[in-house]
Every structure is written in structure tokens, then in C-alpha cells.
């Protein structure tokens, strides 16, 4: 009798700071099954090998639909394997099948027009960073009965988004910086993903992403993350998962509705080492300080922006400095877009794809 199709999934994912391709042994069972390979988390935490819950699978026989085109076949974790309620078999004529698989956390609309035209349209990133997901995919994986019936078929899954982390440091002992949030401003939140060639198109709808927390972080000479910690694992941070895109930096002068470029802001309180108010000029107050940044984000890369407050505090946020920002005398703060003190913030950008690569940039 015909044996059922075996599949196993192999993740090649951009992990926090290293190249990590994980290969999984093929399934030794008679139904389509996936080994636990990619940790699928519904939070804004990297997808890793340990916690994948489900994958949606589609298959083509040449240009003809084989299964899961109109509605994908869902594979859910069952012990060490992923299994579906419906079972499918390899074609008896030894015809080759082509598989497409996506994690189940994708937003947007499936547009699987043909075997050569497969897209996810209107993929939209949640405004709440905690709710953002590491969407993964694979396309073009092929197999057939004579080769894969016994051994199974491996799938290599890639990240579709870019991961963003904001760090900061302060080497100036004359000033104390306390931080209670970060802002990634003026980036596109919606786009269409071409699953076949792995590209993003039609980016639209500008969004600003804020992260706020109650317990302030005091900046030190060594850089530290400003992202919120994961609720279940303090060793992980809720990094942003955003649409890969290229932006133009805010020009550093425009304010309010005239602001069209991207920037990073930090929700902070600056005092002298003796406790004198610097920014904002309100006791126990916090306000947003910004730096213009142009972004070039590539699918599958993790970008770590390290802001250096040693010689300057940036500019007052050009759109929303916060409720503690004081625009009235006698304790008036600088106006929107104006320098807070000293020189502009300098920062470095570290890019961690599968093979780490560093680049520095000075503002």
C-alpha cells in the first residue's frame, strides 16, 4: 500500500548573536510530521528551535494544487513531532511535490494565485511591541516518493521580519540618566511579502512604536538594553519585529505634522550628579529625547542600536515630548526639535544576521 508523506522541519534562524542553523533528524513515522525545530512565540521574541507550536503547509504537484492552497493544512505539536488531522500521501507516479510552509502567527491575507505567485498581502505589524511576532516561512522545498518516502523531507525556515533592539550607555559621571521607555518613530507598518523570492513590497502606513515600563533603568558606562524584559524569561527582551524597509532620517528641525523622517526617542529623566533638574525641568518628571536615524532593515537581520549619551542628550522629541515636558517659563524646557544639552547623541549599529556583521555610524 502507499506510504504516507514524511516531512521534518529544519530552522535556519537569525539568533541573538551567532550563526545558528539547526538540522533535525527526519521523522520515522508514516504520516506527515514535523520535528520541533523553530520556537514559535506569539510575543516579540525571536523564533527559536525549542517552542514551535504549529506550521501551515501548502503543496503543489508541478503547477497544480496538491493540498492546502485555499486553506493551509495545519500541523500542531504532538510530543517531538508536528502532526495534522488530515493525512496526505506521496504521488504513486513519483512526481515531485513543492512545499510552502508559514508559521501560524502571520498577519495579512493569503494570495496564493498559482505555484509561481504566492504572496501574503497587507501584512501589518501590531502597534504593541509585546504582541509582535517573529514570522517565519519556507518556499520551494521539493521532494518525491523515491527519495523522501522513508527519510522524510527537511524544510529550512527563514525569518521574514527584521528584529530591532535599542541599547544605551552614559560615560559622563556629571549627569544621571534614568530611562523608562523607547520609541521607534515614523516607519511603515504594512507591506506585502512575496513568499517565492522573499521580498517585501508596497510598504505603507507610517507608525510609531512605543515601549514603556514603570521601573527606570539607570544608564551606565557599559551599554545595556532598553527594551522591556520578557514576562516569563528575564534573560530575553521584547525586541521589536518590524517590516524590512529603508527610511530617511528626520531632518532634526521639522516638528509636529511636518515630521516625515524616522528617529529614535528615549523616555528619560536627566539630572546632575547632585540632583539638579536638567530635562525635563519637573521634579520626578520624564520626557522624550530623540535622535534622527535612517533605517536600512533587511529580512532576517537583528539590528542593535546603541545610543551614547556621554557627550549629549539629543533633541526634544519633535512630535510628542510627553506630559512632563514644560513649554512655559520660568522652568521652560527646550522647544520641540531643539538640542537638550551638549553635542548630538552618537550611536553605533550592530547587525546580527546568521553571520554577524558590525557597522558603525555617527550622527
mmCIF file of C-alpha atoms in Angstrom:
data_model
loop_
_atom_site.group_PDB
_atom_site.id
_atom_site.type_symbol
_atom_site.label_atom_id
_atom_site.label_comp_id
_atom_site.label_asym_id
_atom_site.label_seq_id
_atom_site.Cartn_x
_atom_site.Cartn_y
_atom_site.Cartn_z
ATOM 1 C CA UNK A 1 0.000 0.000 0.000
ATOM 2 C CA UNK A 2 1.012 3.644 -0.348
ATOM 3 C CA UNK A 3 3.064 5.077 2.434
ATOM 4 C CA UNK A 4 2.251 8.498 3.797
ATOM 5 C CA UNK A 5 4.398 11.562 3.267
ATOM 6 C CA UNK A 6 7.018 12.330 5.919
ATOM 7 C CA UNK A 7 8.217 15.863 6.488
ATOM 8 C CA UNK A 8 10.537 17.329 9.047
ATOM 9 C CA UNK A 9 11.293 20.995 9.561
ATOM 10 C CA UNK A 10 14.740 22.485 9.918
ATOM 11 C CA UNK A 11 15.131 26.067 11.075
ATOM 12 C CA UNK A 12 17.868 28.391 9.885
ATOM 13 C CA UNK A 13 17.081 31.403 12.005
ATOM 14 C CA UNK A 14 18.938 34.576 12.956
ATOM 15 C CA UNK A 15 19.567 34.095 16.632
ATOM 16 C CA UNK A 16 20.586 36.829 19.023
ATOM 17 C CA UNK A 17 24.331 36.950 18.451
ATOM 18 C CA UNK A 18 25.509 33.948 16.483
ATOM 19 C CA UNK A 19 25.080 31.938 13.340
ATOM 20 C CA UNK A 20 22.821 29.024 14.155
ATOM 21 C CA UNK A 21 21.476 26.569 11.587
ATOM 22 C CA UNK A 22 19.795 23.651 13.269
ATOM 23 C CA UNK A 23 19.299 20.360 11.433
ATOM 24 C CA UNK A 24 16.745 17.896 12.685
ATOM 25 C CA UNK A 25 16.570 14.162 12.178
ATOM 26 C CA UNK A 26 13.838 13.003 9.840
ATOM 27 C CA UNK A 27 10.613 11.645 11.251
ATOM 28 C CA UNK A 28 10.320 7.885 11.493
ATOM 29 C CA UNK A 29 6.534 7.732 11.264
ATOM 30 C CA UNK A 30 4.013 7.124 8.497
ATOM 31 C CA UNK A 31 2.266 10.493 8.389
ATOM 32 C CA UNK A 32 3.440 13.987 7.540
ATOM 33 C CA UNK A 33 5.164 15.181 10.675
ATOM 34 C CA UNK A 34 7.498 17.979 11.741
ATOM 35 C CA UNK A 35 10.183 17.720 14.362
ATOM 36 C CA UNK A 36 10.398 20.507 16.955
ATOM 37 C CA UNK A 37 12.725 22.960 15.278
ATOM 38 C CA UNK A 38 11.670 26.576 15.442
ATOM 39 C CA UNK A 39 10.366 28.149 18.598
ATOM 40 C CA UNK A 40 7.257 29.919 17.547
ATOM 41 C CA UNK A 41 6.381 32.561 20.098
ATOM 42 C CA UNK A 42 3.431 34.904 19.809
ATOM 43 C CA UNK A 43 5.389 37.587 21.634
ATOM 44 C CA UNK A 44 8.090 39.868 20.225
ATOM 45 C CA UNK A 45 10.796 37.320 20.994
ATOM 46 C CA UNK A 46 12.965 35.556 18.439
ATOM 47 C CA UNK A 47 11.687 32.343 16.961
ATOM 48 C CA UNK A 48 13.997 29.586 18.214
ATOM 49 C CA UNK A 49 14.118 25.840 17.949
ATOM 50 C CA UNK A 50 12.501 24.950 21.246
ATOM 51 C CA UNK A 51 8.944 26.227 21.168
ATOM 52 C CA UNK A 52 7.295 25.896 17.773
ATOM 53 C CA UNK A 53 3.573 25.299 18.168
ATOM 54 C CA UNK A 54 2.318 24.950 14.594
ATOM 55 C CA UNK A 55 3.078 25.403 10.893
ATOM 56 C CA UNK A 56 0.692 25.954 7.974
ATOM 57 C CA UNK A 57 1.671 23.866 4.937
ATOM 58 C CA UNK A 58 0.736 24.053 1.237
ATOM 59 C CA UNK A 59 1.858 21.643 -1.507
ATOM 60 C CA UNK A 60 1.911 21.758 -5.308
ATOM 61 C CA UNK A 61 2.366 18.949 -7.831
ATOM 62 C CA UNK A 62 4.052 20.833 -10.636
ATOM 63 C CA UNK A 63 1.756 23.798 -11.234
ATOM 64 C CA UNK A 64 -1.302 22.000 -9.868
ATOM 65 C CA UNK A 65 -2.570 22.373 -6.324
ATOM 66 C CA UNK A 66 -1.920 19.222 -4.293
ATOM 67 C CA UNK A 67 -3.133 20.265 -0.840
ATOM 68 C CA UNK A 68 -3.538 23.291 1.380
ATOM 69 C CA UNK A 69 -3.827 26.017 -1.284
ATOM 70 C CA UNK A 70 -7.214 27.535 -0.495
ATOM 71 C CA UNK A 71 -6.821 26.688 3.182
ATOM 72 C CA UNK A 72 -3.419 25.584 4.509
ATOM 73 C CA UNK A 73 -3.011 22.317 6.354
ATOM 74 C CA UNK A 74 -2.125 22.990 9.967
ATOM 75 C CA UNK A 75 0.473 20.886 11.758
ATOM 76 C CA UNK A 76 0.397 21.050 15.538
ATOM 77 C CA UNK A 77 2.976 19.929 18.040
ATOM 78 C CA UNK A 78 2.477 16.439 19.440
ATOM 79 C CA UNK A 79 5.416 15.377 21.557
ATOM 80 C CA UNK A 80 8.533 15.540 19.411
ATOM 81 C CA UNK A 81 6.574 15.779 16.167
ATOM 82 C CA UNK A 82 4.100 18.043 14.427
ATOM 83 C CA UNK A 83 1.081 16.228 13.031
ATOM 84 C CA UNK A 84 -2.049 17.145 11.107
ATOM 85 C CA UNK A 85 -5.555 15.785 11.425
ATOM 86 C CA UNK A 86 -5.639 15.119 7.668
ATOM 87 C CA UNK A 87 -3.091 12.717 6.151
ATOM 88 C CA UNK A 88 -1.558 13.018 2.684
ATOM 89 C CA UNK A 89 0.484 10.580 0.562
ATOM 90 C CA UNK A 90 3.288 10.883 -1.965
ATOM 91 C CA UNK A 91 2.100 10.551 -5.591
ATOM 92 C CA UNK A 92 2.452 6.933 -6.785
ATOM 93 C CA UNK A 93 3.920 8.142 -10.100
ATOM 94 C CA UNK A 94 6.923 9.536 -8.174
ATOM 95 C CA UNK A 95 6.040 13.083 -9.222
ATOM 96 C CA UNK A 96 7.853 15.840 -7.371
ATOM 97 C CA UNK A 97 5.946 17.940 -4.830
ATOM 98 C CA UNK A 98 6.819 21.514 -3.892
ATOM 99 C CA UNK A 99 6.071 22.685 -0.356
ATOM 100 C CA UNK A 100 5.434 26.107 1.180
ATOM 101 C CA UNK A 101 5.200 26.500 4.953
ATOM 102 C CA UNK A 102 4.498 29.517 7.137
ATOM 103 C CA UNK A 103 4.309 29.922 10.883
ATOM 104 C CA UNK A 104 0.758 30.388 12.120
ATOM 105 C CA UNK A 105 1.390 33.872 13.537
ATOM 106 C CA UNK A 106 1.323 35.672 10.172
ATOM 107 C CA UNK A 107 -0.981 38.635 9.778
ATOM 108 C CA UNK A 108 -2.312 39.704 6.377
ATOM 109 C CA UNK A 109 -4.171 37.850 3.642
ATOM 110 C CA UNK A 110 -3.102 34.742 1.722
ATOM 111 C CA UNK A 111 -2.823 35.396 -2.024
ATOM 112 C CA UNK A 112 -1.752 32.002 -3.382
ATOM 113 C CA UNK A 113 -2.668 32.689 -7.012
ATOM 114 C CA UNK A 114 -0.525 29.952 -8.574
ATOM 115 C CA UNK A 115 2.536 27.857 -7.825
ATOM 116 C CA UNK A 116 4.715 30.758 -9.006
ATOM 117 C CA UNK A 117 2.695 33.607 -7.483
ATOM 118 C CA UNK A 118 2.441 33.234 -3.714
ATOM 119 C CA UNK A 119 2.112 36.297 -1.511
ATOM 120 C CA UNK A 120 0.958 37.451 1.892
ATOM 121 C CA UNK A 121 -0.715 40.810 1.327
ATOM 122 C CA UNK A 122 -1.330 43.600 3.839
ATOM 123 C CA UNK A 123 0.918 42.081 6.484
ATOM 124 C CA UNK A 124 0.516 44.507 9.393
ATOM 125 C CA UNK A 125 2.716 44.871 12.464
ATOM 126 C CA UNK A 126 0.931 45.323 15.785
ATOM 127 C CA UNK A 127 1.457 48.693 17.474
ATOM 128 C CA UNK A 128 2.117 46.927 20.788
ATOM 129 C CA UNK A 129 5.656 45.521 20.647
ATOM 130 C CA UNK A 130 4.697 42.751 23.086
ATOM 131 C CA UNK A 131 2.179 41.437 20.559
ATOM 132 C CA UNK A 132 4.559 41.425 17.602
ATOM 133 C CA UNK A 133 5.573 38.023 16.267
ATOM 134 C CA UNK A 134 8.609 36.553 14.549
ATOM 135 C CA UNK A 135 7.005 35.403 11.278
ATOM 136 C CA UNK A 136 8.895 32.613 9.531
ATOM 137 C CA UNK A 137 8.487 30.865 6.189
ATOM 138 C CA UNK A 138 9.931 28.484 3.610
ATOM 139 C CA UNK A 139 9.144 28.077 -0.087
ATOM 140 C CA UNK A 140 10.418 25.888 -2.889
ATOM 141 C CA UNK A 141 11.187 22.809 -0.794
ATOM 142 C CA UNK A 142 10.823 19.777 -3.076
ATOM 143 C CA UNK A 143 10.549 16.060 -2.536
ATOM 144 C CA UNK A 144 9.248 12.847 -4.091
ATOM 145 C CA UNK A 145 8.357 9.290 -3.165
ATOM 146 C CA UNK A 146 11.572 7.574 -4.285
ATOM 147 C CA UNK A 147 13.790 9.979 -2.355
ATOM 148 C CA UNK A 148 11.766 11.093 0.656
ATOM 149 C CA UNK A 149 9.261 8.345 1.416
ATOM 150 C CA UNK A 150 11.444 6.760 4.088
ATOM 151 C CA UNK A 151 13.772 9.572 5.062
ATOM 152 C CA UNK A 152 11.328 12.459 5.111
ATOM 153 C CA UNK A 153 11.729 15.948 3.696
ATOM 154 C CA UNK A 154 13.594 18.710 5.515
ATOM 155 C CA UNK A 155 12.312 22.278 5.494
ATOM 156 C CA UNK A 156 14.630 25.239 6.126
ATOM 157 C CA UNK A 157 12.666 28.175 7.536
ATOM 158 C CA UNK A 158 13.771 31.805 7.461
ATOM 159 C CA UNK A 159 12.796 34.990 9.296
ATOM 160 C CA UNK A 160 10.625 37.340 7.234
ATOM 161 C CA UNK A 161 10.936 40.394 9.500
ATOM 162 C CA UNK A 162 13.749 42.495 10.972
ATOM 163 C CA UNK A 163 14.393 42.467 14.708
ATOM 164 C CA UNK A 164 15.188 45.786 16.404
ATOM 165 C CA UNK A 165 16.791 46.311 19.822
ATOM 166 C CA UNK A 166 17.663 49.666 21.417
ATOM 167 C CA UNK A 167 20.584 49.880 23.875
ATOM 168 C CA UNK A 168 22.095 52.915 25.610
ATOM 169 C CA UNK A 169 25.053 53.974 27.730
ATOM 170 C CA UNK A 170 26.379 57.046 29.552
ATOM 171 C CA UNK A 171 30.042 57.536 30.427
ATOM 172 C CA UNK A 172 29.607 61.051 31.849
ATOM 173 C CA UNK A 173 29.654 60.974 35.659
ATOM 174 C CA UNK A 174 28.374 64.566 35.846
ATOM 175 C CA UNK A 175 24.899 63.546 34.680
ATOM 176 C CA UNK A 176 22.479 60.829 35.701
ATOM 177 C CA UNK A 177 20.189 59.349 33.059
ATOM 178 C CA UNK A 178 17.174 57.264 34.026
ATOM 179 C CA UNK A 179 15.108 55.650 31.272
ATOM 180 C CA UNK A 180 11.515 54.388 31.286
ATOM 181 C CA UNK A 181 10.900 53.667 27.625
ATOM 182 C CA UNK A 182 11.929 53.854 23.978
ATOM 183 C CA UNK A 183 10.253 54.966 20.757
ATOM 184 C CA UNK A 184 10.871 53.897 17.150
ATOM 185 C CA UNK A 185 9.188 56.615 15.129
ATOM 186 C CA UNK A 186 7.929 57.079 11.581
ATOM 187 C CA UNK A 187 8.339 53.645 9.991
ATOM 188 C CA UNK A 188 5.951 51.695 7.766
ATOM 189 C CA UNK A 189 3.761 49.127 9.471
ATOM 190 C CA UNK A 190 2.141 47.375 6.464
ATOM 191 C CA UNK A 191 3.515 45.647 3.345
ATOM 192 C CA UNK A 192 3.144 42.674 1.002
ATOM 193 C CA UNK A 193 5.511 39.713 1.284
ATOM 194 C CA UNK A 194 6.440 37.670 -1.782
ATOM 195 C CA UNK A 195 6.889 34.178 -0.380
ATOM 196 C CA UNK A 196 8.620 32.891 -3.520
ATOM 197 C CA UNK A 197 11.511 35.366 -3.667
ATOM 198 C CA UNK A 198 11.454 36.545 -0.041
ATOM 199 C CA UNK A 199 10.970 40.256 -0.774
ATOM 200 C CA UNK A 200 8.780 42.958 0.731
ATOM 201 C CA UNK A 201 6.827 45.406 -1.436
ATOM 202 C CA UNK A 202 4.171 48.123 -1.201
ATOM 203 C CA UNK A 203 5.188 49.333 2.262
ATOM 204 C CA UNK A 204 2.691 51.829 3.666
ATOM 205 C CA UNK A 205 1.010 53.356 6.733
ATOM 206 C CA UNK A 206 3.543 55.167 8.903
ATOM 207 C CA UNK A 207 3.533 54.123 12.562
ATOM 208 C CA UNK A 208 5.370 54.973 15.784
ATOM 209 C CA UNK A 209 6.149 52.175 18.238
ATOM 210 C CA UNK A 210 6.467 52.996 21.948
ATOM 211 C CA UNK A 211 7.742 50.774 24.746
ATOM 212 C CA UNK A 212 7.120 51.964 28.323
ATOM 213 C CA UNK A 213 7.854 50.437 31.716
ATOM 214 C CA UNK A 214 7.453 51.514 35.339
ATOM 215 C CA UNK A 215 10.876 50.739 36.814
ATOM 216 C CA UNK A 216 13.538 53.099 35.423
ATOM 217 C CA UNK A 217 16.878 51.896 34.051
ATOM 218 C CA UNK A 218 19.883 53.967 35.144
ATOM 219 C CA UNK A 219 22.385 54.282 32.311
ATOM 220 C CA UNK A 220 25.940 53.143 32.985
ATOM 221 C CA UNK A 221 29.228 53.359 31.094
ATOM 222 C CA UNK A 222 28.537 49.956 29.553
ATOM 223 C CA UNK A 223 25.653 49.622 27.117
ATOM 224 C CA UNK A 224 22.509 47.865 28.288
ATOM 225 C CA UNK A 225 19.205 47.022 26.571
ATOM 226 C CA UNK A 226 16.325 49.474 26.952
ATOM 227 C CA UNK A 227 13.698 47.003 25.766
ATOM 228 C CA UNK A 228 11.201 45.524 28.194
ATOM 229 C CA UNK A 229 12.125 42.131 29.621
ATOM 230 C CA UNK A 230 10.102 39.080 28.703
ATOM 231 C CA UNK A 231 7.495 38.292 31.353
ATOM 232 C CA UNK A 232 8.447 34.621 31.619
ATOM 233 C CA UNK A 233 12.200 34.790 30.984
ATOM 234 C CA UNK A 234 14.252 37.708 32.319
ATOM 235 C CA UNK A 235 17.126 36.730 30.049
ATOM 236 C CA UNK A 236 15.058 37.654 26.988
ATOM 237 C CA UNK A 237 13.894 41.070 25.814
ATOM 238 C CA UNK A 238 10.740 42.064 23.966
ATOM 239 C CA UNK A 239 12.519 43.341 20.870
ATOM 240 C CA UNK A 240 10.542 44.887 18.034
ATOM 241 C CA UNK A 241 9.742 42.739 14.975
ATOM 242 C CA UNK A 242 9.228 45.169 12.087
ATOM 243 C CA UNK A 243 8.773 45.290 8.317
ATOM 244 C CA UNK A 244 12.144 45.320 6.476
ATOM 245 C CA UNK A 245 12.451 48.755 4.857
ATOM 246 C CA UNK A 246 14.679 51.721 4.112
ATOM 247 C CA UNK A 247 13.826 55.119 5.597
ATOM 248 C CA UNK A 248 15.124 58.673 5.504
ATOM 249 C CA UNK A 249 16.067 60.208 8.853
ATOM 250 C CA UNK A 250 14.123 63.083 10.377
ATOM 251 C CA UNK A 251 15.925 66.303 9.393
ATOM 252 C CA UNK A 252 16.318 67.375 13.031
ATOM 253 C CA UNK A 253 14.356 70.610 12.593
ATOM 254 C CA UNK A 254 10.789 69.817 11.480
ATOM 255 C CA UNK A 255 8.198 69.436 14.233
ATOM 256 C CA UNK A 256 4.648 68.166 14.661
ATOM 257 C CA UNK A 257 2.867 67.257 11.410
ATOM 258 C CA UNK A 258 5.857 68.384 9.323
ATOM 259 C CA UNK A 259 7.987 65.488 10.588
ATOM 260 C CA UNK A 260 8.339 62.887 7.844
ATOM 261 C CA UNK A 261 11.633 61.149 8.654
ATOM 262 C CA UNK A 262 12.423 58.361 11.104
ATOM 263 C CA UNK A 263 14.012 58.723 14.524
ATOM 264 C CA UNK A 264 14.546 57.007 17.872
ATOM 265 C CA UNK A 265 13.421 58.553 21.151
ATOM 266 C CA UNK A 266 14.185 57.634 24.746
ATOM 267 C CA UNK A 267 11.782 58.393 27.600
ATOM 268 C CA UNK A 268 14.165 59.687 30.245
ATOM 269 C CA UNK A 269 14.974 61.923 33.155
ATOM 270 C CA UNK A 270 18.289 63.806 33.220
ATOM 271 C CA UNK A 271 19.686 65.251 36.436
ATOM 272 C CA UNK A 272 23.095 66.421 37.568
ATOM 273 C CA UNK A 273 25.043 64.119 39.876
ATOM 274 C CA UNK A 274 23.856 66.365 42.745
ATOM 275 C CA UNK A 275 20.192 66.015 41.759
ATOM 276 C CA UNK A 276 19.676 69.238 39.817
ATOM 277 C CA UNK A 277 16.920 69.082 37.183
ATOM 278 C CA UNK A 278 18.178 69.129 33.587
ATOM 279 C CA UNK A 279 15.410 67.573 31.456
ATOM 280 C CA UNK A 280 12.570 67.771 31.937
ATOM 281 C CA UNK A 281 12.519 70.590 34.454
ATOM 282 C CA UNK A 282 9.906 68.922 36.602
ATOM 283 C CA UNK A 283 10.630 67.018 39.789
ATOM 284 C CA UNK A 284 10.317 63.274 39.169
ATOM 285 C CA UNK A 285 9.359 64.018 35.558
ATOM 286 C CA UNK A 286 10.253 62.116 32.386
ATOM 287 C CA UNK A 287 10.241 63.326 28.779
ATOM 288 C CA UNK A 288 11.241 62.090 25.325
ATOM 289 C CA UNK A 289 14.718 62.808 23.906
ATOM 290 C CA UNK A 290 15.302 61.920 20.260
ATOM 291 C CA UNK A 291 17.981 61.317 17.642
ATOM 292 C CA UNK A 292 17.401 61.236 13.847
ATOM 293 C CA UNK A 293 18.154 57.805 12.388
ATOM 294 C CA UNK A 294 17.860 56.445 8.858
ATOM 295 C CA UNK A 295 16.973 52.762 8.837
ATOM 296 C CA UNK A 296 18.002 50.094 6.337
ATOM 297 C CA UNK A 297 16.495 46.845 7.549
ATOM 298 C CA UNK A 298 16.949 43.527 5.774
ATOM 299 C CA UNK A 299 14.838 40.429 6.249
ATOM 300 C CA UNK A 300 16.336 38.037 8.798
ATOM 301 C CA UNK A 301 18.715 40.515 10.439
ATOM 302 C CA UNK A 302 18.792 41.716 14.024
ATOM 303 C CA UNK A 303 19.786 45.376 14.465
ATOM 304 C CA UNK A 304 21.095 46.664 17.788
ATOM 305 C CA UNK A 305 21.177 50.466 18.039
ATOM 306 C CA UNK A 306 23.390 51.617 20.912
ATOM 307 C CA UNK A 307 22.796 55.259 21.883
ATOM 308 C CA UNK A 308 25.717 57.012 23.587
ATOM 309 C CA UNK A 309 24.644 59.809 25.953
ATOM 310 C CA UNK A 310 28.178 60.538 27.170
ATOM 311 C CA UNK A 311 28.536 63.846 25.315
ATOM 312 C CA UNK A 312 24.953 64.832 24.594
ATOM 313 C CA UNK A 313 21.275 64.122 25.158
ATOM 314 C CA UNK A 314 19.855 64.572 21.674
ATOM 315 C CA UNK A 315 16.852 66.718 20.816
ATOM 316 C CA UNK A 316 13.418 67.189 22.308
ATOM 317 C CA UNK A 317 11.031 64.795 20.570
ATOM 318 C CA UNK A 318 9.623 66.740 17.601
ATOM 319 C CA UNK A 319 6.088 65.360 17.887
ATOM 320 C CA UNK A 320 5.308 64.280 21.456
ATOM 321 C CA UNK A 321 7.814 65.169 24.204
ATOM 322 C CA UNK A 322 5.472 63.829 26.893
ATOM 323 C CA UNK A 323 3.221 65.295 29.562
ATOM 324 C CA UNK A 324 6.108 66.323 31.858
ATOM 325 C CA UNK A 325 7.786 68.433 29.165
ATOM 326 C CA UNK A 326 7.403 72.077 30.214
ATOM 327 C CA UNK A 327 6.991 74.701 27.491
ATOM 328 C CA UNK A 328 6.273 77.579 29.883
ATOM 329 C CA UNK A 329 8.520 79.865 31.914
ATOM 330 C CA UNK A 330 10.145 80.023 34.401
ATOM 331 C CA UNK A 331 11.193 76.335 34.255
ATOM 332 C CA UNK A 332 10.969 76.082 30.488
ATOM 333 C CA UNK A 333 12.390 73.077 28.645
ATOM 334 C CA UNK A 334 13.863 73.425 25.145
ATOM 335 C CA UNK A 335 11.287 73.541 22.350
ATOM 336 C CA UNK A 336 10.400 70.544 20.188
ATOM 337 C CA UNK A 337 13.315 69.597 17.954
ATOM 338 C CA UNK A 338 15.855 71.665 19.891
ATOM 339 C CA UNK A 339 19.043 70.309 21.464
ATOM 340 C CA UNK A 340 18.692 69.342 25.114
ATOM 341 C CA UNK A 341 22.360 69.752 26.033
ATOM 342 C CA UNK A 342 25.804 69.310 24.529
ATOM 343 C CA UNK A 343 26.502 67.586 21.255
ATOM 344 C CA UNK A 344 24.095 65.290 19.395
ATOM 345 C CA UNK A 345 23.812 61.698 20.579
ATOM 346 C CA UNK A 346 26.254 59.379 18.860
ATOM 347 C CA UNK A 347 25.324 55.792 18.242
ATOM 348 C CA UNK A 348 26.575 52.555 16.764
ATOM 349 C CA UNK A 349 24.611 49.969 14.828
ATOM 350 C CA UNK A 350 25.365 46.275 15.191
ATOM 351 C CA UNK A 351 23.848 43.960 12.601
ATOM 352 C CA UNK A 352 23.479 40.291 13.517
ATOM 353 C CA UNK A 353 22.383 38.158 10.587
ATOM 354 C CA UNK A 354 23.251 34.457 10.539
ATOM 355 C CA UNK A 355 26.878 35.551 10.211
ATOM 356 C CA UNK A 356 27.497 38.563 12.496
ATOM 357 C CA UNK A 357 28.468 41.816 10.811
ATOM 358 C CA UNK A 358 29.213 45.141 12.522
ATOM 359 C CA UNK A 359 28.969 48.667 11.208
ATOM 360 C CA UNK A 360 29.400 51.996 12.956
ATOM 361 C CA UNK A 361 27.587 55.225 12.259
ATOM 362 C CA UNK A 362 27.991 58.659 13.782
ATOM 363 C CA UNK A 363 25.204 61.216 13.839
#
